[in-house]
Amino acid sequence: MRRAVKRPGRRGRRWAALLLAAGLLFAAGLGTYAALRAAFPLAYRAEIEQAADDSGIDRALLYAVAHTESGFDPSAVSEAGALGLTQITPETFSWLQTKTGETLPKEALFEPDVAAKYTAVFLRLLLDEFDGDTATAAAAYHAGRGQVNRWLADGRYSADGTHLDTIPSRATAHYVRKVRRAVRIYEVLYEKELLNHD
């Protein structure tokens, strides 16, 4: 039987995230508030915030994915062939375009507005599929929907078949931790900016 874990309140979580971020940066010799903002910038702000708002996802989540995937490098190419700011593969891009009705070449992923838009569309689909659970959606973004659905069907990894209790892939588990940490840091550093949807 699992014990109920008391979760900290919103203010406590914000301070915990800020302290975590500050601790990481102090360890790297970057311990000032300005350095913290430099390490987690609001890069490509117009593109990211427009895409997040259009898809109805949290701005902090889209910033966190771009930060984790490429460090905001729109020209990034991975060994697996993922492209652009948010490292979408051409295959996933083609599939997503069946949802939007567009027919763009894979090179369009090097354009920050296109990368942000399609990542937001993808994250919206994943959040809808996985009951709004950010960790499971992030795992699917990294490992693929099919793999995550196989994990969800395995009682060793999911008690309810909807949320992952354990991520068996170390690489995916590490990725999800990085995204979740980045989300918390963005929420703390830019609370007013991220909530301003004017």
PDB file of C-alpha atoms in Angstrom:
ATOM      1  CA  MET A   1       0.000   0.000   0.000  1.00  0.00           C
ATOM      2  CA  ARG A   2       1.341   3.394  -0.934  1.00  0.00           C
ATOM      3  CA  ARG A   3       1.579   6.175   1.565  1.00  0.00           C
ATOM      4  CA  ALA A   4      -0.014   9.464   0.707  1.00  0.00           C
ATOM      5  CA  VAL A   5       2.633  12.074   0.103  1.00  0.00           C
ATOM      6  CA  LYS A   6       1.877  15.559   1.260  1.00  0.00           C
ATOM      7  CA  ARG A   7       2.697  17.903  -1.574  1.00  0.00           C
ATOM      8  CA  PRO A   8       3.992  21.411  -0.926  1.00  0.00           C
ATOM      9  CA  GLY A   9       1.723  24.349  -1.677  1.00  0.00           C
ATOM     10  CA  ARG A  10       2.152  26.473  -4.786  1.00  0.00           C
ATOM     11  CA  ARG A  11       4.375  29.001  -3.043  1.00  0.00           C
ATOM     12  CA  GLY A  12       6.491  26.212  -1.563  1.00  0.00           C
ATOM     13  CA  ARG A  13       6.896  24.581  -4.977  1.00  0.00           C
ATOM     14  CA  ARG A  14       7.946  27.906  -6.507  1.00  0.00           C
ATOM     15  CA  TRP A  15      10.592  28.467  -3.867  1.00  0.00           C
ATOM     16  CA  ALA A  16      11.768  24.866  -4.137  1.00  0.00           C
ATOM     17  CA  ALA A  17      12.183  25.237  -7.906  1.00  0.00           C
ATOM     18  CA  LEU A  18      14.052  28.507  -7.520  1.00  0.00           C
ATOM     19  CA  LEU A  19      16.324  27.052  -4.857  1.00  0.00           C
ATOM     20  CA  LEU A  20      16.948  24.016  -7.045  1.00  0.00           C
ATOM     21  CA  ALA A  21      17.807  26.195 -10.018  1.00  0.00           C
ATOM     22  CA  ALA A  22      20.016  28.459  -7.930  1.00  0.00           C
ATOM     23  CA  GLY A  23      21.778  25.444  -6.452  1.00  0.00           C
ATOM     24  CA  LEU A  24      22.490  24.019  -9.880  1.00  0.00           C
ATOM     25  CA  LEU A  25      23.822  27.320 -11.129  1.00  0.00           C
ATOM     26  CA  PHE A  26      25.886  27.957  -8.009  1.00  0.00           C
ATOM     27  CA  ALA A  27      27.457  24.547  -8.542  1.00  0.00           C
ATOM     28  CA  ALA A  28      28.333  25.631 -12.074  1.00  0.00           C
ATOM     29  CA  GLY A  29      29.580  29.036 -10.911  1.00  0.00           C
ATOM     30  CA  LEU A  30      26.534  30.884 -12.281  1.00  0.00           C
ATOM     31  CA  GLY A  31      24.729  31.737  -9.083  1.00  0.00           C
ATOM     32  CA  THR A  32      23.255  35.187  -9.732  1.00  0.00           C
ATOM     33  CA  TYR A  33      19.639  35.944 -10.619  1.00  0.00           C
ATOM     34  CA  ALA A  34      20.802  37.467 -13.906  1.00  0.00           C
ATOM     35  CA  ALA A  35      22.758  34.314 -14.697  1.00  0.00           C
ATOM     36  CA  LEU A  36      19.697  32.232 -13.879  1.00  0.00           C
ATOM     37  CA  ARG A  37      17.636  34.207 -16.372  1.00  0.00           C
ATOM     38  CA  ALA A  38      20.465  33.959 -18.905  1.00  0.00           C
ATOM     39  CA  ALA A  39      20.517  30.186 -18.515  1.00  0.00           C
ATOM     40  CA  PHE A  40      16.724  29.981 -18.919  1.00  0.00           C
ATOM     41  CA  PRO A  41      15.836  32.817 -21.315  1.00  0.00           C
ATOM     42  CA  LEU A  42      12.542  33.744 -22.931  1.00  0.00           C
ATOM     43  CA  ALA A  43      14.091  33.047 -26.325  1.00  0.00           C
ATOM     44  CA  TYR A  44      11.915  33.252 -29.445  1.00  0.00           C
ATOM     45  CA  ARG A  45       9.281  34.728 -27.214  1.00  0.00           C
ATOM     46  CA  ALA A  46       6.799  35.811 -29.872  1.00  0.00           C
ATOM     47  CA  GLU A  47       6.891  32.459 -31.645  1.00  0.00           C
ATOM     48  CA  ILE A  48       6.740  30.313 -28.517  1.00  0.00           C
ATOM     49  CA  GLU A  49       4.058  32.241 -26.697  1.00  0.00           C
ATOM     50  CA  GLN A  50       1.832  32.552 -29.773  1.00  0.00           C
ATOM     51  CA  ALA A  51       2.107  28.818 -30.436  1.00  0.00           C
ATOM     52  CA  ALA A  52       1.428  27.931 -26.798  1.00  0.00           C
ATOM     53  CA  ASP A  53      -1.581  30.232 -26.602  1.00  0.00           C
ATOM     54  CA  ASP A  54      -3.019  28.982 -29.909  1.00  0.00           C
ATOM     55  CA  SER A  55      -2.810  25.359 -28.728  1.00  0.00           C
ATOM     56  CA  GLY A  56      -3.906  26.053 -25.168  1.00  0.00           C
ATOM     57  CA  ILE A  57      -0.788  24.692 -23.490  1.00  0.00           C
ATOM     58  CA  ASP A  58       1.313  26.271 -20.763  1.00  0.00           C
ATOM     59  CA  ARG A  59       3.900  28.677 -22.089  1.00  0.00           C
ATOM     60  CA  ALA A  60       6.391  27.385 -19.519  1.00  0.00           C
ATOM     61  CA  LEU A  61       6.069  23.873 -20.934  1.00  0.00           C
ATOM     62  CA  LEU A  62       6.859  24.973 -24.483  1.00  0.00           C
ATOM     63  CA  TYR A  63       9.835  27.036 -23.284  1.00  0.00           C
ATOM     64  CA  ALA A  64      11.024  24.038 -21.264  1.00  0.00           C
ATOM     65  CA  VAL A  65      10.863  21.690 -24.250  1.00  0.00           C
ATOM     66  CA  ALA A  66      12.773  24.108 -26.505  1.00  0.00           C
ATOM     67  CA  HIS A  67      15.351  24.680 -23.761  1.00  0.00           C
ATOM     68  CA  THR A  68      15.781  20.943 -23.163  1.00  0.00           C
ATOM     69  CA  GLU A  69      15.732  19.844 -26.786  1.00  0.00           C
ATOM     70  CA  SER A  70      18.116  22.322 -28.429  1.00  0.00           C
ATOM     71  CA  GLY A  71      19.036  25.069 -25.994  1.00  0.00           C
ATOM     72  CA  PHE A  72      17.037  27.328 -28.359  1.00  0.00           C
ATOM     73  CA  ASP A  73      19.164  26.496 -31.422  1.00  0.00           C
ATOM     74  CA  PRO A  74      16.849  26.662 -34.468  1.00  0.00           C
ATOM     75  CA  SER A  75      19.473  25.027 -36.692  1.00  0.00           C
ATOM     76  CA  ALA A  76      19.996  21.978 -34.454  1.00  0.00           C
ATOM     77  CA  VAL A  77      20.056  18.516 -36.049  1.00  0.00           C
ATOM     78  CA  SER A  78      20.208  15.389 -33.881  1.00  0.00           C
ATOM     79  CA  GLU A  79      21.887  12.082 -34.658  1.00  0.00           C
ATOM     80  CA  ALA A  80      18.393  10.632 -35.053  1.00  0.00           C
ATOM     81  CA  GLY A  81      17.539  13.262 -37.671  1.00  0.00           C
ATOM     82  CA  ALA A  82      15.328  15.462 -35.480  1.00  0.00           C
ATOM     83  CA  LEU A  83      15.353  19.062 -36.642  1.00  0.00           C
ATOM     84  CA  GLY A  84      15.159  22.579 -35.318  1.00  0.00           C
ATOM     85  CA  LEU A  85      14.353  24.390 -32.133  1.00  0.00           C
ATOM     86  CA  THR A  86      12.267  21.609 -30.643  1.00  0.00           C
ATOM     87  CA  GLN A  87      13.829  18.584 -32.383  1.00  0.00           C
ATOM     88  CA  ILE A  88      10.864  17.138 -34.245  1.00  0.00           C
ATOM     89  CA  THR A  89      11.598  14.272 -36.630  1.00  0.00           C
ATOM     90  CA  PRO A  90      10.459  14.599 -40.246  1.00  0.00           C
ATOM     91  CA  GLU A  91       8.187  11.569 -39.736  1.00  0.00           C
ATOM     92  CA  THR A  92       6.430  13.162 -36.777  1.00  0.00           C
ATOM     93  CA  PHE A  93       6.206  16.453 -38.680  1.00  0.00           C
ATOM     94  CA  SER A  94       4.488  14.688 -41.594  1.00  0.00           C
ATOM     95  CA  TRP A  95       2.036  13.007 -39.216  1.00  0.00           C
ATOM     96  CA  LEU A  96       1.263  16.292 -37.448  1.00  0.00           C
ATOM     97  CA  GLN A  97       0.544  17.953 -40.781  1.00  0.00           C
ATOM     98  CA  THR A  98      -2.265  15.452 -41.323  1.00  0.00           C
ATOM     99  CA  LYS A  99      -3.856  17.166 -38.304  1.00  0.00           C
ATOM    100  CA  THR A 100      -3.267  20.735 -39.509  1.00  0.00           C
ATOM    101  CA  GLY A 101      -3.870  20.222 -43.233  1.00  0.00           C
ATOM    102  CA  GLU A 102      -0.557  21.821 -44.186  1.00  0.00           C
ATOM    103  CA  THR A 103       2.072  20.394 -46.535  1.00  0.00           C
ATOM    104  CA  LEU A 104       5.381  21.891 -45.514  1.00  0.00           C
ATOM    105  CA  PRO A 105       8.823  20.486 -46.332  1.00  0.00           C
ATOM    106  CA  LYS A 106      10.880  19.121 -43.450  1.00  0.00           C
ATOM    107  CA  GLU A 107      13.245  22.121 -43.770  1.00  0.00           C
ATOM    108  CA  ALA A 108      10.432  24.295 -42.429  1.00  0.00           C
ATOM    109  CA  LEU A 109      11.277  22.896 -38.987  1.00  0.00           C
ATOM    110  CA  PHE A 110      14.335  25.153 -38.995  1.00  0.00           C
ATOM    111  CA  GLU A 111      11.965  28.138 -38.808  1.00  0.00           C
ATOM    112  CA  PRO A 112      11.291  28.897 -35.124  1.00  0.00           C
ATOM    113  CA  ASP A 113       7.632  29.760 -35.675  1.00  0.00           C
ATOM    114  CA  VAL A 114       6.989  26.457 -37.460  1.00  0.00           C
ATOM    115  CA  ALA A 115       8.895  24.422 -34.855  1.00  0.00           C
ATOM    116  CA  ALA A 116       7.062  26.141 -32.004  1.00  0.00           C
ATOM    117  CA  LYS A 117       3.666  25.721 -33.666  1.00  0.00           C
ATOM    118  CA  TYR A 118       4.072  22.034 -34.377  1.00  0.00           C
ATOM    119  CA  THR A 119       5.544  21.259 -30.987  1.00  0.00           C
ATOM    120  CA  ALA A 120       2.585  22.995 -29.355  1.00  0.00           C
ATOM    121  CA  VAL A 121       0.190  21.022 -31.570  1.00  0.00           C
ATOM    122  CA  PHE A 122       2.011  17.789 -30.667  1.00  0.00           C
ATOM    123  CA  LEU A 123       2.054  18.563 -26.940  1.00  0.00           C
ATOM    124  CA  ARG A 124      -1.669  19.397 -27.034  1.00  0.00           C
ATOM    125  CA  LEU A 125      -2.373  16.016 -28.656  1.00  0.00           C
ATOM    126  CA  LEU A 126      -0.183  14.213 -26.119  1.00  0.00           C
ATOM    127  CA  LEU A 127      -1.735  15.993 -23.142  1.00  0.00           C
ATOM    128  CA  ASP A 128      -5.193  15.136 -24.443  1.00  0.00           C
ATOM    129  CA  GLU A 129      -4.199  11.505 -24.990  1.00  0.00           C
ATOM    130  CA  PHE A 130      -2.549  11.111 -21.597  1.00  0.00           C
ATOM    131  CA  ASP A 131      -5.178  12.752 -19.416  1.00  0.00           C
ATOM    132  CA  GLY A 132      -3.314  16.067 -19.069  1.00  0.00           C
ATOM    133  CA  ASP A 133      -0.332  14.445 -17.374  1.00  0.00           C
ATOM    134  CA  THR A 134       2.735  16.510 -18.289  1.00  0.00           C
ATOM    135  CA  ALA A 135       5.260  13.839 -17.301  1.00  0.00           C
ATOM    136  CA  THR A 136       3.620  11.159 -19.442  1.00  0.00           C
ATOM    137  CA  ALA A 137       3.238  13.590 -22.351  1.00  0.00           C
ATOM    138  CA  ALA A 138       6.910  14.550 -22.070  1.00  0.00           C
ATOM    139  CA  ALA A 139       7.866  10.879 -22.010  1.00  0.00           C
ATOM    140  CA  ALA A 140       5.867  10.349 -25.218  1.00  0.00           C
ATOM    141  CA  TYR A 141       7.510  13.381 -26.818  1.00  0.00           C
ATOM    142  CA  HIS A 142      10.890  11.773 -26.131  1.00  0.00           C
ATOM    143  CA  ALA A 143      10.271   8.039 -26.536  1.00  0.00           C
ATOM    144  CA  GLY A 144       7.243   8.053 -28.830  1.00  0.00           C
ATOM    145  CA  ARG A 145       3.536   7.526 -28.253  1.00  0.00           C
ATOM    146  CA  GLY A 146       3.690   3.833 -29.108  1.00  0.00           C
ATOM    147  CA  GLN A 147       6.409   3.126 -26.581  1.00  0.00           C
ATOM    148  CA  VAL A 148       4.648   5.050 -23.836  1.00  0.00           C
ATOM    149  CA  ASN A 149       1.388   3.229 -24.538  1.00  0.00           C
ATOM    150  CA  ARG A 150       3.242  -0.075 -24.198  1.00  0.00           C
ATOM    151  CA  TRP A 151       4.633   1.058 -20.845  1.00  0.00           C
ATOM    152  CA  LEU A 152       1.168   2.155 -19.725  1.00  0.00           C
ATOM    153  CA  ALA A 153      -0.201  -1.285 -20.537  1.00  0.00           C
ATOM    154  CA  ASP A 154       2.429  -2.886 -18.281  1.00  0.00           C
ATOM    155  CA  GLY A 155       1.460  -2.987 -14.617  1.00  0.00           C
ATOM    156  CA  ARG A 156       5.111  -2.722 -13.610  1.00  0.00           C
ATOM    157  CA  TYR A 157       5.178   0.854 -14.898  1.00  0.00           C
ATOM    158  CA  SER A 158       1.605   2.108 -14.541  1.00  0.00           C
ATOM    159  CA  ALA A 159      -1.004   1.250 -11.926  1.00  0.00           C
ATOM    160  CA  ASP A 160      -3.890   2.899 -13.753  1.00  0.00           C
ATOM    161  CA  GLY A 161      -2.900   2.595 -17.420  1.00  0.00           C
ATOM    162  CA  THR A 162      -3.071   6.379 -17.779  1.00  0.00           C
ATOM    163  CA  HIS A 163      -0.074   7.759 -15.879  1.00  0.00           C
ATOM    164  CA  LEU A 164       3.455   6.414 -15.746  1.00  0.00           C
ATOM    165  CA  ASP A 165       4.522   5.599 -12.195  1.00  0.00           C
ATOM    166  CA  THR A 166       7.939   4.444 -13.415  1.00  0.00           C
ATOM    167  CA  ILE A 167       9.727   5.183 -16.674  1.00  0.00           C
ATOM    168  CA  PRO A 168      11.847   2.136 -17.539  1.00  0.00           C
ATOM    169  CA  SER A 169      14.109   3.990 -19.967  1.00  0.00           C
ATOM    170  CA  ARG A 170      16.867   5.893 -18.155  1.00  0.00           C
ATOM    171  CA  ALA A 171      17.228   8.313 -21.076  1.00  0.00           C
ATOM    172  CA  THR A 172      13.506   9.095 -21.138  1.00  0.00           C
ATOM    173  CA  ALA A 173      13.302   9.369 -17.351  1.00  0.00           C
ATOM    174  CA  HIS A 174      16.222  11.808 -17.417  1.00  0.00           C
ATOM    175  CA  TYR A 175      14.549  13.800 -20.196  1.00  0.00           C
ATOM    176  CA  VAL A 176      11.268  14.047 -18.274  1.00  0.00           C
ATOM    177  CA  ARG A 177      13.090  15.222 -15.138  1.00  0.00           C
ATOM    178  CA  LYS A 178      14.887  17.914 -17.150  1.00  0.00           C
ATOM    179  CA  VAL A 179      11.666  19.152 -18.753  1.00  0.00           C
ATOM    180  CA  ARG A 180       9.768  19.217 -15.459  1.00  0.00           C
ATOM    181  CA  ARG A 181      12.614  21.034 -13.726  1.00  0.00           C
ATOM    182  CA  ALA A 182      12.791  23.578 -16.554  1.00  0.00           C
ATOM    183  CA  VAL A 183       9.021  24.129 -16.348  1.00  0.00           C
ATOM    184  CA  ARG A 184       9.294  24.902 -12.633  1.00  0.00           C
ATOM    185  CA  ILE A 185      12.224  27.231 -13.169  1.00  0.00           C
ATOM    186  CA  TYR A 186      10.410  29.134 -15.923  1.00  0.00           C
ATOM    187  CA  GLU A 187       7.315  29.426 -13.747  1.00  0.00           C
ATOM    188  CA  VAL A 188       9.353  30.921 -10.923  1.00  0.00           C
ATOM    189  CA  LEU A 189      11.580  33.227 -12.956  1.00  0.00           C
ATOM    190  CA  TYR A 190       8.887  34.568 -15.264  1.00  0.00           C
ATOM    191  CA  GLU A 191       5.629  34.179 -13.380  1.00  0.00           C
ATOM    192  CA  LYS A 192       4.175  37.525 -14.483  1.00  0.00           C
ATOM    193  CA  GLU A 193       5.408  37.273 -18.075  1.00  0.00           C
ATOM    194  CA  LEU A 194       4.046  33.762 -18.552  1.00  0.00           C
ATOM    195  CA  LEU A 195       0.649  34.604 -17.102  1.00  0.00           C
ATOM    196  CA  ASN A 196       0.248  37.728 -19.221  1.00  0.00           C
ATOM    197  CA  HIS A 197      -1.753  36.578 -22.224  1.00  0.00           C
ATOM    198  CA  ASP A 198      -2.467  40.020 -23.677  1.00  0.00           C
TER     199      ASP A 198
END
